[in-house]
Amino acid sequence: MEPSINDVARKAGVSTATVSRAMRGLSNVNPATAERVRRAAAELGYSASPAAASLATGATRTIAIVCSQLNTWFVANVCQAIVRAAHNEGFTTSVLALGVGTLTEAREGTRAPVQAAKLRRRADAVIVVGLPLLPGEQAELSGLSIPVIFVGPAVPGQASVHIDEYDSARQATQFLLSRGHRTIAHITGPADDDTESGPPHLRLRGYIDALAAAGIAPDYELVAHCDYTRDAARKATRDVLRTRPDTTAILGFSDIQAAGALAGAADLGLAVPDDVAIMGIDGSELADALGLTTLSQDPTQQGEAAVTLALDLLTGAPVPDNIVFPTSLLERTTT
């Protein structure tokens, strides 16, 4: 069996990340440690993958980040973490922001296309952040001869970093049920932006299954589809509450949509949480400022994990298909 990066790390008494840096000749490794790593690699007969070897001899040392827009909380925080982590490993980053990020815009051509061939020439690895992809785009990226990591929407069979979208919405709905709510609305993304592996579909399933487990049949009058903006969620909330004034709680797909729900409830003169309880999913600074109950995730950890995956793939280390980060409940004044 061929020796692996893990074998070298064990023999040298260091982490796989240190082996990766030492084998690529980066300056942020103690010289004595680097020599110990190289000696262990030589004794084991280990050599880095061709992709990693090319890095040490003049490849781009660039990680390309492909995302929708940089002005959303999740994407911005993941991208910042990627830039910092890549810099610490001796890499630069380039960012390709394609604009509005729904599948509708991609199909209609109002979102810039993913140009996979250009990415291959300009980067040693690609990290896709929070971007729903058309099947052709996904196939092009997956077919590149360089590492491609997906953060946010998981891609089956590809290295992905994400939270458990289904279980997050299920937990959030269970929390609202535990507070005695039986008529719970869900403000989610556009109806045609709903691939089976995408967060909107998975969170909707989690919401429905939590209700079903409590003996509550799905009621699609309580599910409102809208764009991923505060204003769209505000209008969707008003529509739901006018149609179903018996609604006592609302789960937003994200904190920004939950913020829109707060505004929509206020427009109708409803008090939160006395008349209607509202919560989101994200754990953003906005949720903190609004006193919004939310299920919190850590985008910084996800960005850092994506860089680690990319470097491990470049050095030939085995990596999992999925790294799933936990979420945690932050109960505040809106429930």
Coordinates of C-alpha atoms in Angstrom, one line a residue:
M1 CA 0.0 0.0 0.0
E2 CA 1.3 3.4 -0.9
P3 CA 2.2 5.6 2.1
S4 CA -0.1 8.5 2.8
I5 CA 0.2 11.9 4.2
N6 CA -1.2 10.5 7.5
D7 CA 1.6 8.0 7.7
V8 CA 4.2 10.9 7.3
A9 CA 2.4 12.9 9.9
R10 CA 2.5 10.1 12.4
K11 CA 6.2 9.3 11.8
A12 CA 7.2 12.9 12.0
G13 CA 5.0 13.6 15.0
V14 CA 3.2 16.6 13.4
S15 CA -0.3 17.3 11.9
T16 CA -1.2 16.6 8.2
A17 CA -1.4 20.4 7.7
T18 CA 2.2 20.8 8.8
V19 CA 3.2 18.0 6.4
S20 CA 1.3 19.7 3.6
R21 CA 3.1 23.0 4.3
A22 CA 6.5 21.4 4.7
M23 CA 6.2 19.4 1.5
R24 CA 5.3 22.6 -0.4
G25 CA 8.3 24.4 0.9
L26 CA 6.3 27.2 2.7
S27 CA 8.2 29.5 5.0
N28 CA 5.8 29.3 7.9
V29 CA 7.2 25.9 9.1
N30 CA 10.1 25.7 11.5
P31 CA 13.2 24.6 9.5
A32 CA 13.9 21.7 11.9
T33 CA 10.3 20.5 11.7
A34 CA 10.3 20.8 7.9
E35 CA 13.5 18.7 7.7
R36 CA 12.0 16.1 10.0
V37 CA 8.9 15.9 7.7
R38 CA 11.0 15.5 4.6
R39 CA 13.2 12.8 6.2
A40 CA 10.0 10.9 7.3
A41 CA 8.6 11.2 3.8
A42 CA 11.8 9.9 2.3
E43 CA 12.1 7.0 4.6
L44 CA 8.4 6.0 3.9
G45 CA 8.8 6.6 0.2
Y46 CA 6.0 9.2 0.2
S47 CA 5.7 11.8 -2.5
A48 CA 3.0 14.4 -2.9
S49 CA 0.4 14.2 -5.6
P50 CA 1.3 15.6 -9.0
A51 CA -1.0 18.6 -8.3
A52 CA 0.8 19.3 -5.0
A53 CA 4.2 18.9 -6.7
S54 CA 3.2 21.4 -9.3
L55 CA 2.5 23.9 -6.6
A56 CA 6.0 23.6 -5.3
T57 CA 7.5 24.3 -8.8
G58 CA 5.6 27.4 -9.9
A59 CA 1.9 26.9 -10.1
T60 CA -0.5 29.7 -9.4
R61 CA -0.7 29.3 -5.6
T62 CA -4.2 30.7 -5.9
I63 CA -7.5 29.4 -4.6
A64 CA -10.4 30.7 -6.6
I65 CA -13.6 31.5 -4.8
V66 CA -16.9 31.3 -6.8
C67 CA -20.0 32.8 -5.1
S68 CA -23.2 34.7 -5.9
Q69 CA -23.0 38.0 -4.1
L70 CA -20.6 39.2 -1.4
N71 CA -23.2 41.2 0.4
T72 CA -25.0 38.3 2.1
W73 CA -24.0 37.4 5.6
F74 CA -23.2 33.7 5.0
V75 CA -21.2 34.2 1.8
A76 CA -19.3 37.2 3.1
N77 CA -18.2 35.5 6.3
V78 CA -17.2 32.2 4.6
C79 CA -15.2 34.2 1.9
Q80 CA -13.4 36.2 4.6
A81 CA -12.5 33.0 6.4
I82 CA -11.2 31.4 3.2
V83 CA -9.0 34.4 2.4
R84 CA -7.5 34.4 5.8
A85 CA -6.9 30.7 6.0
A86 CA -5.4 30.6 2.4
H87 CA -3.1 33.5 3.3
N88 CA -1.9 31.6 6.3
E89 CA -1.0 28.7 4.1
G90 CA 0.9 30.8 1.5
F91 CA -1.9 31.1 -1.0
T92 CA -3.6 34.1 -2.6
T93 CA -7.2 34.1 -3.5
S94 CA -9.3 35.4 -6.4
V95 CA -13.0 36.0 -6.1
L96 CA -15.5 35.5 -8.9
A97 CA -18.9 36.9 -7.8
L98 CA -21.5 36.0 -10.3
G99 CA -24.3 38.3 -9.1
V100 CA -27.7 37.3 -8.0
G101 CA -27.6 33.7 -7.0
T102 CA -30.9 31.9 -7.6
L103 CA -31.3 29.1 -10.2
T104 CA -34.0 31.2 -11.9
E105 CA -31.4 33.9 -12.7
A106 CA -29.0 31.3 -13.9
R107 CA -31.5 29.7 -16.2
E108 CA -32.6 33.1 -17.6
G109 CA -29.0 34.2 -18.2
T110 CA -29.2 37.2 -15.8
R111 CA -26.5 35.6 -13.6
A112 CA -23.0 35.3 -15.0
P113 CA -22.1 31.7 -16.0
V114 CA -19.5 29.6 -14.2
Q115 CA -16.6 29.4 -16.6
A116 CA -14.8 26.3 -15.3
A117 CA -12.1 26.1 -18.0
K118 CA -10.8 29.6 -17.1
L119 CA -10.8 28.7 -13.4
R120 CA -8.6 25.7 -14.2
R121 CA -6.0 27.9 -15.8
R122 CA -6.0 30.5 -13.1
A123 CA -6.2 28.5 -9.8
D124 CA -4.9 25.4 -8.1
A125 CA -8.2 24.8 -6.3
V126 CA -11.8 26.2 -6.5
I127 CA -14.1 26.7 -3.5
V128 CA -17.8 27.4 -4.5
V129 CA -19.7 29.3 -1.7
G130 CA -23.5 29.4 -1.4
L131 CA -24.1 29.2 -5.1
P132 CA -26.9 27.0 -6.6
L133 CA -25.6 25.5 -9.8
L134 CA -27.2 24.4 -13.0
P135 CA -26.6 20.7 -13.8
G136 CA -24.2 21.6 -16.6
E137 CA -22.2 24.0 -14.3
Q138 CA -22.0 21.4 -11.6
A139 CA -20.7 18.8 -14.1
E140 CA -18.1 21.2 -15.5
L141 CA -16.7 22.0 -12.1
S142 CA -16.8 18.4 -10.9
G143 CA -14.8 17.4 -14.0
L144 CA -11.9 19.8 -13.4
S145 CA -8.5 18.2 -12.7
I146 CA -8.1 20.4 -9.6
P147 CA -9.8 20.2 -6.2
V148 CA -13.3 21.7 -6.1
I149 CA -14.9 22.2 -2.7
F150 CA -18.5 23.2 -2.2
V151 CA -19.6 25.3 0.9
G152 CA -23.3 25.7 1.6
P153 CA -25.3 23.6 -0.8
A154 CA -23.8 20.0 -0.6
V155 CA -23.1 18.3 -3.9
P156 CA -23.5 14.6 -3.9
G157 CA -20.2 12.8 -4.5
Q158 CA -18.1 16.0 -4.1
A159 CA -16.2 17.4 -1.1
S160 CA -18.7 19.6 0.6
V161 CA -18.8 21.7 3.8
H162 CA -22.2 22.5 5.2
I163 CA -24.7 22.3 8.1
D164 CA -27.4 19.6 8.2
E165 CA -30.0 21.8 6.4
Y166 CA -32.8 19.3 7.0
D167 CA -32.1 18.7 10.6
S168 CA -31.7 22.4 11.3
A169 CA -35.2 23.2 10.1
R170 CA -36.5 20.2 11.9
Q171 CA -35.0 21.3 15.2
A172 CA -36.2 24.8 14.8
T173 CA -39.8 23.6 14.1
Q174 CA -39.6 21.2 17.1
F175 CA -38.5 24.2 19.3
L176 CA -41.6 26.2 18.2
L177 CA -43.8 23.1 18.7
S178 CA -42.3 22.7 22.2
R179 CA -43.6 26.3 23.0
G180 CA -47.1 25.2 22.2
H181 CA -47.4 26.4 18.7
R182 CA -49.5 24.3 16.3
T183 CA -50.0 26.6 13.3
I184 CA -46.5 27.4 12.2
A185 CA -45.7 29.2 8.9
H186 CA -42.5 28.8 6.9
I187 CA -41.1 31.7 4.8
T188 CA -38.7 30.1 2.3
G189 CA -37.0 30.7 -1.1
P190 CA -38.5 30.9 -4.6
A191 CA -40.5 27.9 -5.6
D192 CA -38.4 27.3 -8.7
D193 CA -35.1 27.5 -6.7
D194 CA -35.7 24.2 -5.1
T195 CA -33.3 21.4 -6.1
E196 CA -33.5 18.3 -4.0
S197 CA -30.0 18.8 -2.5
G198 CA -30.4 22.6 -2.0
P199 CA -31.0 24.2 1.4
P200 CA -34.6 25.5 0.6
H201 CA -35.8 22.0 -0.3
L202 CA -34.1 20.4 2.7
R203 CA -35.2 22.9 5.2
L204 CA -38.8 22.7 3.9
R205 CA -38.6 18.9 4.3
G206 CA -37.3 19.3 7.9
Y207 CA -40.2 21.7 8.7
I208 CA -42.8 19.4 7.2
D209 CA -41.4 16.2 8.9
A210 CA -41.3 17.9 12.3
L211 CA -44.9 18.9 12.0
A212 CA -45.8 15.4 10.8
A213 CA -44.0 13.8 13.8
A214 CA -46.3 16.0 16.0
G215 CA -49.4 14.8 14.2
I216 CA -49.8 17.9 12.1
A217 CA -50.6 17.4 8.4
P218 CA -48.7 19.7 6.0
D219 CA -50.7 22.9 5.2
Y220 CA -49.2 24.6 2.2
E221 CA -51.2 27.8 2.8
L222 CA -48.6 28.2 5.6
V223 CA -45.6 27.9 3.2
A224 CA -44.7 31.2 1.5
H225 CA -42.1 31.2 -1.3
C226 CA -40.3 34.5 -2.0
D227 CA -36.9 36.0 -2.9
Y228 CA -34.1 35.9 -0.3
T229 CA -34.6 39.5 0.8
R230 CA -36.1 41.2 3.8
D231 CA -38.6 43.1 1.7
A232 CA -39.8 40.0 -0.1
A233 CA -40.2 38.2 3.2
R234 CA -42.0 41.1 4.7
K235 CA -44.6 41.0 1.9
A236 CA -44.9 37.2 2.1
T237 CA -45.5 37.4 5.8
R238 CA -48.3 39.9 5.4
D239 CA -49.9 37.6 2.8
V240 CA -49.7 34.5 5.0
L241 CA -51.0 36.3 8.1
R242 CA -53.9 37.8 6.2
T243 CA -54.8 34.4 4.7
R244 CA -54.2 32.5 7.9
P245 CA -54.8 34.8 10.8
D246 CA -54.6 31.7 13.1
T247 CA -50.9 31.5 12.6
T248 CA -49.0 31.7 15.9
A249 CA -45.4 31.2 14.8
I250 CA -43.2 31.7 11.7
L251 CA -39.9 30.0 10.8
G252 CA -37.8 32.0 8.4
F253 CA -35.5 30.2 6.0
S254 CA -32.8 32.6 7.1
D255 CA -32.3 35.4 9.6
I256 CA -32.8 38.0 6.9
Q257 CA -36.2 36.4 6.0
A258 CA -37.1 36.2 9.7
A259 CA -36.3 40.0 9.9
G260 CA -38.7 40.5 7.1
A261 CA -41.3 38.5 9.0
L262 CA -40.8 40.8 12.0
A263 CA -41.5 43.8 9.8
G264 CA -44.5 42.1 8.1
A265 CA -46.1 41.3 11.5
A266 CA -45.5 44.9 12.7
D267 CA -47.2 46.2 9.5
L268 CA -50.3 44.3 10.6
G269 CA -50.1 45.6 14.1
L270 CA -49.2 42.2 15.6
A271 CA -47.0 42.0 18.7
V272 CA -44.0 39.6 18.7
P273 CA -44.0 37.2 20.4
D274 CA -47.4 37.6 22.1
D275 CA -49.4 37.5 18.8
V276 CA -46.9 35.6 16.7
A277 CA -43.5 34.1 17.5
I278 CA -40.7 34.4 14.9
M279 CA -37.3 32.7 14.5
G280 CA -34.7 32.3 11.8
I281 CA -31.7 30.1 10.9
D282 CA -28.1 31.5 10.7
G283 CA -27.0 33.2 13.9
S284 CA -26.1 36.5 12.2
E285 CA -25.2 39.8 13.8
L286 CA -28.6 41.0 12.5
A287 CA -30.4 38.4 14.6
D288 CA -28.4 39.5 17.6
A289 CA -29.4 43.2 17.0
L290 CA -33.1 42.3 16.6
G291 CA -33.2 40.0 19.6
L292 CA -34.2 37.2 17.1
T293 CA -34.4 33.6 18.2
T294 CA -32.3 31.6 15.7
L295 CA -30.5 28.4 15.0
S296 CA -26.9 29.5 14.7
Q297 CA -24.2 28.2 12.4
D298 CA -20.5 29.2 12.1
P299 CA -19.5 30.3 8.6
T300 CA -15.9 31.0 9.7
Q301 CA -15.4 27.4 10.6
Q302 CA -16.9 26.3 7.3
G303 CA -14.6 28.6 5.3
E304 CA -11.5 27.3 7.2
A305 CA -12.5 23.7 6.7
A306 CA -12.9 24.3 3.0
V307 CA -9.3 25.5 2.7
T308 CA -8.1 22.5 4.7
L309 CA -10.0 20.2 2.4
A310 CA -8.5 21.9 -0.7
L311 CA -4.9 21.6 0.6
D312 CA -5.4 18.0 1.7
L313 CA -6.7 17.1 -1.8
L314 CA -3.7 18.8 -3.4
T315 CA -1.3 16.8 -1.2
G316 CA -3.1 13.5 -1.9
A317 CA -4.5 13.1 1.6
P318 CA -7.8 11.2 2.0
V319 CA -10.7 13.5 2.6
P320 CA -14.4 12.9 3.5
D321 CA -17.1 13.7 1.0
N322 CA -18.9 15.8 3.6
I323 CA -17.9 17.8 6.6
V324 CA -21.1 18.6 8.5
F325 CA -21.0 21.4 11.2
P326 CA -23.5 21.5 14.0
T327 CA -26.0 24.3 14.7
S328 CA -27.1 25.6 18.1
L329 CA -30.2 27.2 19.4
L330 CA -30.0 30.9 20.5
E331 CA -33.3 31.7 22.2
R332 CA -34.1 35.4 22.4
T333 CA -37.1 37.7 22.7
T334 CA -39.0 36.9 19.5
T335 CA -40.2 33.5 20.8

